Amino acid sequence: MLPHSIQDLSIIRVLDLSYNNIADLPSHVCKLKQLQVLDLKYNNLNKLPCENGMWPNMKELNLTGNAFQQIPPALCRLSFLLSIYSGDSGK
């Protein structure tokens, strides 16, 4: 489990949480407003807790190897998103 204090890393731009067997992404990760690259590959995620206003600077998101049945609708509002990886999902 990620510590709640991770939200205090307000200027973090890259976060790699891959291969951690995370089933529920803690909502405090959504408060990282400067985040530009988030790697969540090969966890057990099937949803994201974030909605409006999440990750306004996100450029790259890797959801490969999770249990998503569809791309979360909230991702459509990420105006700076350049790349999203979601292969090998729906396992």
Tab-separated table of N, CA, C and O in Angstrom, residues 30-75:
chain	number	residue	atom	x	y	z
A	30	CYS	N	-4.190	10.684	-7.056
A	30	CYS	CA	-4.855	11.602	-7.982
A	30	CYS	C	-4.553	13.059	-7.670
A	30	CYS	O	-4.800	13.934	-8.489
A	31	LYS	N	-4.040	13.329	-6.500
A	31	LYS	CA	-3.752	14.704	-6.090
A	31	LYS	C	-2.373	15.173	-6.534
A	31	LYS	O	-1.991	16.300	-6.252
A	32	LEU	N	-1.647	14.334	-7.228
A	32	LEU	CA	-0.314	14.691	-7.712
A	32	LEU	C	-0.468	15.472	-9.017
A	32	LEU	O	-0.380	14.924	-10.108
A	33	LYS	N	-0.704	16.750	-8.901
A	33	LYS	CA	-1.074	17.599	-10.041
A	33	LYS	C	0.048	17.823	-11.050
A	33	LYS	O	-0.210	18.155	-12.196
A	34	GLN	N	1.305	17.647	-10.652
A	34	GLN	CA	2.420	17.865	-11.572
A	34	GLN	C	2.829	16.576	-12.301
A	34	GLN	O	3.716	16.600	-13.151
A	35	LEU	N	2.190	15.479	-11.968
A	35	LEU	CA	2.541	14.189	-12.549
A	35	LEU	C	2.398	14.213	-14.070
A	35	LEU	O	1.371	14.633	-14.602
A	36	GLN	N	3.447	13.773	-14.760
A	36	GLN	CA	3.437	13.744	-16.218
A	36	GLN	C	3.524	12.325	-16.777
A	36	GLN	O	3.046	12.068	-17.873
A	37	VAL	N	4.154	11.418	-16.017
A	37	VAL	CA	4.303	10.027	-16.455
A	37	VAL	C	3.921	9.132	-15.283
A	37	VAL	O	4.478	9.263	-14.190
A	38	LEU	N	2.958	8.245	-15.518
A	38	LEU	CA	2.539	7.296	-14.489
A	38	LEU	C	2.551	5.902	-15.086
A	38	LEU	O	1.874	5.622	-16.074
A	39	ASP	N	3.353	5.027	-14.487
A	39	ASP	CA	3.473	3.655	-14.964
A	39	ASP	C	2.787	2.733	-13.958
A	39	ASP	O	3.246	2.566	-12.836
A	40	LEU	N	1.663	2.176	-14.373
A	40	LEU	CA	0.883	1.268	-13.522
A	40	LEU	C	0.846	-0.142	-14.109
A	40	LEU	O	-0.004	-0.942	-13.745
A	41	LYS	N	1.780	-0.462	-14.987
A	41	LYS	CA	1.699	-1.742	-15.688
A	41	LYS	C	1.812	-2.930	-14.736
A	41	LYS	O	2.503	-2.886	-13.735
A	42	TYR	N	1.106	-3.976	-15.110
A	42	TYR	CA	1.097	-5.273	-14.438
A	42	TYR	C	0.801	-5.169	-12.945
A	42	TYR	O	1.563	-5.618	-12.097
A	43	ASN	N	-0.353	-4.580	-12.668
A	43	ASN	CA	-0.956	-4.615	-11.347
A	43	ASN	C	-2.276	-5.368	-11.500
A	43	ASN	O	-2.416	-6.149	-12.443
A	44	ASN	N	-3.216	-5.140	-10.636
A	44	ASN	CA	-4.531	-5.788	-10.742
A	44	ASN	C	-5.646	-4.754	-10.772
A	44	ASN	O	-6.716	-4.969	-10.218
A	45	LEU	N	-5.390	-3.643	-11.422
A	45	LEU	CA	-6.360	-2.549	-11.466
A	45	LEU	C	-7.462	-2.818	-12.479
A	45	LEU	O	-7.212	-3.333	-13.562
A	46	ASN	N	-8.694	-2.441	-12.126
A	46	ASN	CA	-9.791	-2.484	-13.085
A	46	ASN	C	-10.550	-1.169	-13.108
A	46	ASN	O	-11.529	-1.014	-13.820
A	47	LYS	N	-10.091	-0.197	-12.304
A	47	LYS	CA	-10.690	1.139	-12.280
A	47	LYS	C	-9.669	2.118	-11.719
A	47	LYS	O	-8.674	1.729	-11.109
A	48	LEU	N	-9.941	3.382	-11.979
A	48	LEU	CA	-9.132	4.457	-11.411
A	48	LEU	C	-10.046	5.290	-10.516
A	48	LEU	O	-11.177	5.579	-10.901
A	49	PRO	N	-9.572	5.692	-9.342
A	49	PRO	CA	-10.420	6.439	-8.418
A	49	PRO	C	-10.547	7.907	-8.792
A	49	PRO	O	-11.313	8.638	-8.183
A	50	CYS	N	-9.820	8.339	-9.774
A	50	CYS	CA	-9.727	9.758	-10.105
A	50	CYS	C	-10.807	10.170	-11.095
A	50	CYS	O	-11.161	9.420	-11.977
A	51	GLU	N	-11.249	11.378	-10.945
A	51	GLU	CA	-12.240	11.922	-11.874
A	51	GLU	C	-11.808	13.302	-12.332
A	51	GLU	O	-10.671	13.489	-12.692
A	52	ASN	N	-12.692	14.256	-12.263
A	52	ASN	CA	-12.410	15.609	-12.752
A	52	ASN	C	-11.217	16.228	-12.046
A	52	ASN	O	-11.082	16.134	-10.834
A	53	GLY	N	-10.379	16.859	-12.826
A	53	GLY	CA	-9.241	17.576	-12.274
A	53	GLY	C	-8.029	16.729	-11.954
A	53	GLY	O	-7.036	17.225	-11.449
A	54	MET	N	-8.089	15.442	-12.257
A	54	MET	CA	-6.935	14.594	-11.961
A	54	MET	C	-5.844	14.823	-12.980
A	54	MET	O	-6.114	15.040	-14.155
A	55	TRP	N	-4.639	14.803	-12.545
A	55	TRP	CA	-3.452	14.810	-13.390
A	55	TRP	C	-3.546	15.771	-14.595
A	55	TRP	O	-3.463	15.343	-15.745
A	56	PRO	N	-3.665	17.052	-14.365
A	56	PRO	CA	-3.825	17.983	-15.482
A	56	PRO	C	-2.611	18.065	-16.408
A	56	PRO	O	-2.740	18.549	-17.527
A	57	ASN	N	-1.451	17.566	-15.974
A	57	ASN	CA	-0.241	17.631	-16.792
A	57	ASN	C	0.209	16.271	-17.332
A	57	ASN	O	1.299	16.159	-17.888
A	58	MET	N	-0.622	15.249	-17.184
A	58	MET	CA	-0.260	13.896	-17.589
A	58	MET	C	0.016	13.821	-19.088
A	58	MET	O	-0.789	14.262	-19.904
A	59	LYS	N	1.175	13.240	-19.430
A	59	LYS	CA	1.548	13.063	-20.831
A	59	LYS	C	1.600	11.594	-21.234
A	59	LYS	O	1.346	11.257	-22.379
A	60	GLU	N	1.947	10.721	-20.284
A	60	GLU	CA	2.087	9.302	-20.611
A	60	GLU	C	1.541	8.457	-19.466
A	60	GLU	O	1.898	8.656	-18.308
A	61	LEU	N	0.691	7.506	-19.818
A	61	LEU	CA	0.063	6.631	-18.830
A	61	LEU	C	0.147	5.195	-19.327
A	61	LEU	O	-0.271	4.894	-20.447
A	62	ASN	N	0.692	4.320	-18.498
A	62	ASN	CA	0.828	2.918	-18.879
A	62	ASN	C	-0.076	2.065	-17.997
A	62	ASN	O	0.136	1.958	-16.790
A	63	LEU	N	-1.089	1.468	-18.613
A	63	LEU	CA	-2.042	0.591	-17.920
A	63	LEU	C	-1.914	-0.858	-18.387
A	63	LEU	O	-2.772	-1.685	-18.095
A	64	THR	N	-0.853	-1.174	-19.082
A	64	THR	CA	-0.631	-2.512	-19.629
A	64	THR	C	-0.727	-3.580	-18.546
A	64	THR	O	-0.220	-3.403	-17.439
A	65	GLY	N	-1.372	-4.690	-18.883
A	65	GLY	CA	-1.388	-5.851	-18.007
A	65	GLY	C	-2.244	-5.710	-16.770
A	65	GLY	O	-1.970	-6.351	-15.757
A	66	ASN	N	-3.285	-4.908	-16.837
A	66	ASN	CA	-4.222	-4.779	-15.727
A	66	ASN	C	-5.543	-5.430	-16.130
A	66	ASN	O	-5.608	-6.131	-17.137
A	67	ALA	N	-6.582	-5.203	-15.368
A	67	ALA	CA	-7.863	-5.868	-15.626
A	67	ALA	C	-8.932	-4.913	-16.145
A	67	ALA	O	-10.120	-5.153	-15.965
A	68	PHE	N	-8.524	-3.837	-16.813
A	68	PHE	CA	-9.493	-2.894	-17.361
A	68	PHE	C	-10.251	-3.547	-18.512
A	68	PHE	O	-9.660	-4.153	-19.393
A	69	GLN	N	-11.569	-3.385	-18.503
A	69	GLN	CA	-12.397	-3.860	-19.610
A	69	GLN	C	-12.541	-2.777	-20.670
A	69	GLN	O	-12.817	-3.076	-21.827
A	70	GLN	N	-12.374	-1.530	-20.254
A	70	GLN	CA	-12.418	-0.392	-21.161
A	70	GLN	C	-11.541	0.715	-20.599
A	70	GLN	O	-11.194	0.691	-19.425
A	71	ILE	N	-11.194	1.645	-21.441
A	71	ILE	CA	-10.391	2.780	-20.985
A	71	ILE	C	-11.280	3.643	-20.092
A	71	ILE	O	-12.396	3.983	-20.490
A	72	PRO	N	-10.811	3.962	-18.904
A	72	PRO	CA	-11.629	4.781	-17.994
A	72	PRO	C	-12.010	6.113	-18.642
A	72	PRO	O	-11.153	6.810	-19.197
A	73	PRO	N	-13.300	6.481	-18.602
A	73	PRO	CA	-13.772	7.713	-19.246
A	73	PRO	C	-13.047	8.971	-18.776
A	73	PRO	O	-12.869	9.910	-19.547
A	74	ALA	N	-12.617	9.006	-17.532
A	74	ALA	CA	-11.936	10.190	-17.003
A	74	ALA	C	-10.657	10.499	-17.780
A	74	ALA	O	-10.216	11.650	-17.830
A	75	LEU	N	-10.064	9.503	-18.411
A	75	LEU	CA	-8.831	9.729	-19.163
A	75	LEU	C	-9.061	10.595	-20.393
A	75	LEU	O	-8.145	11.233	-20.887
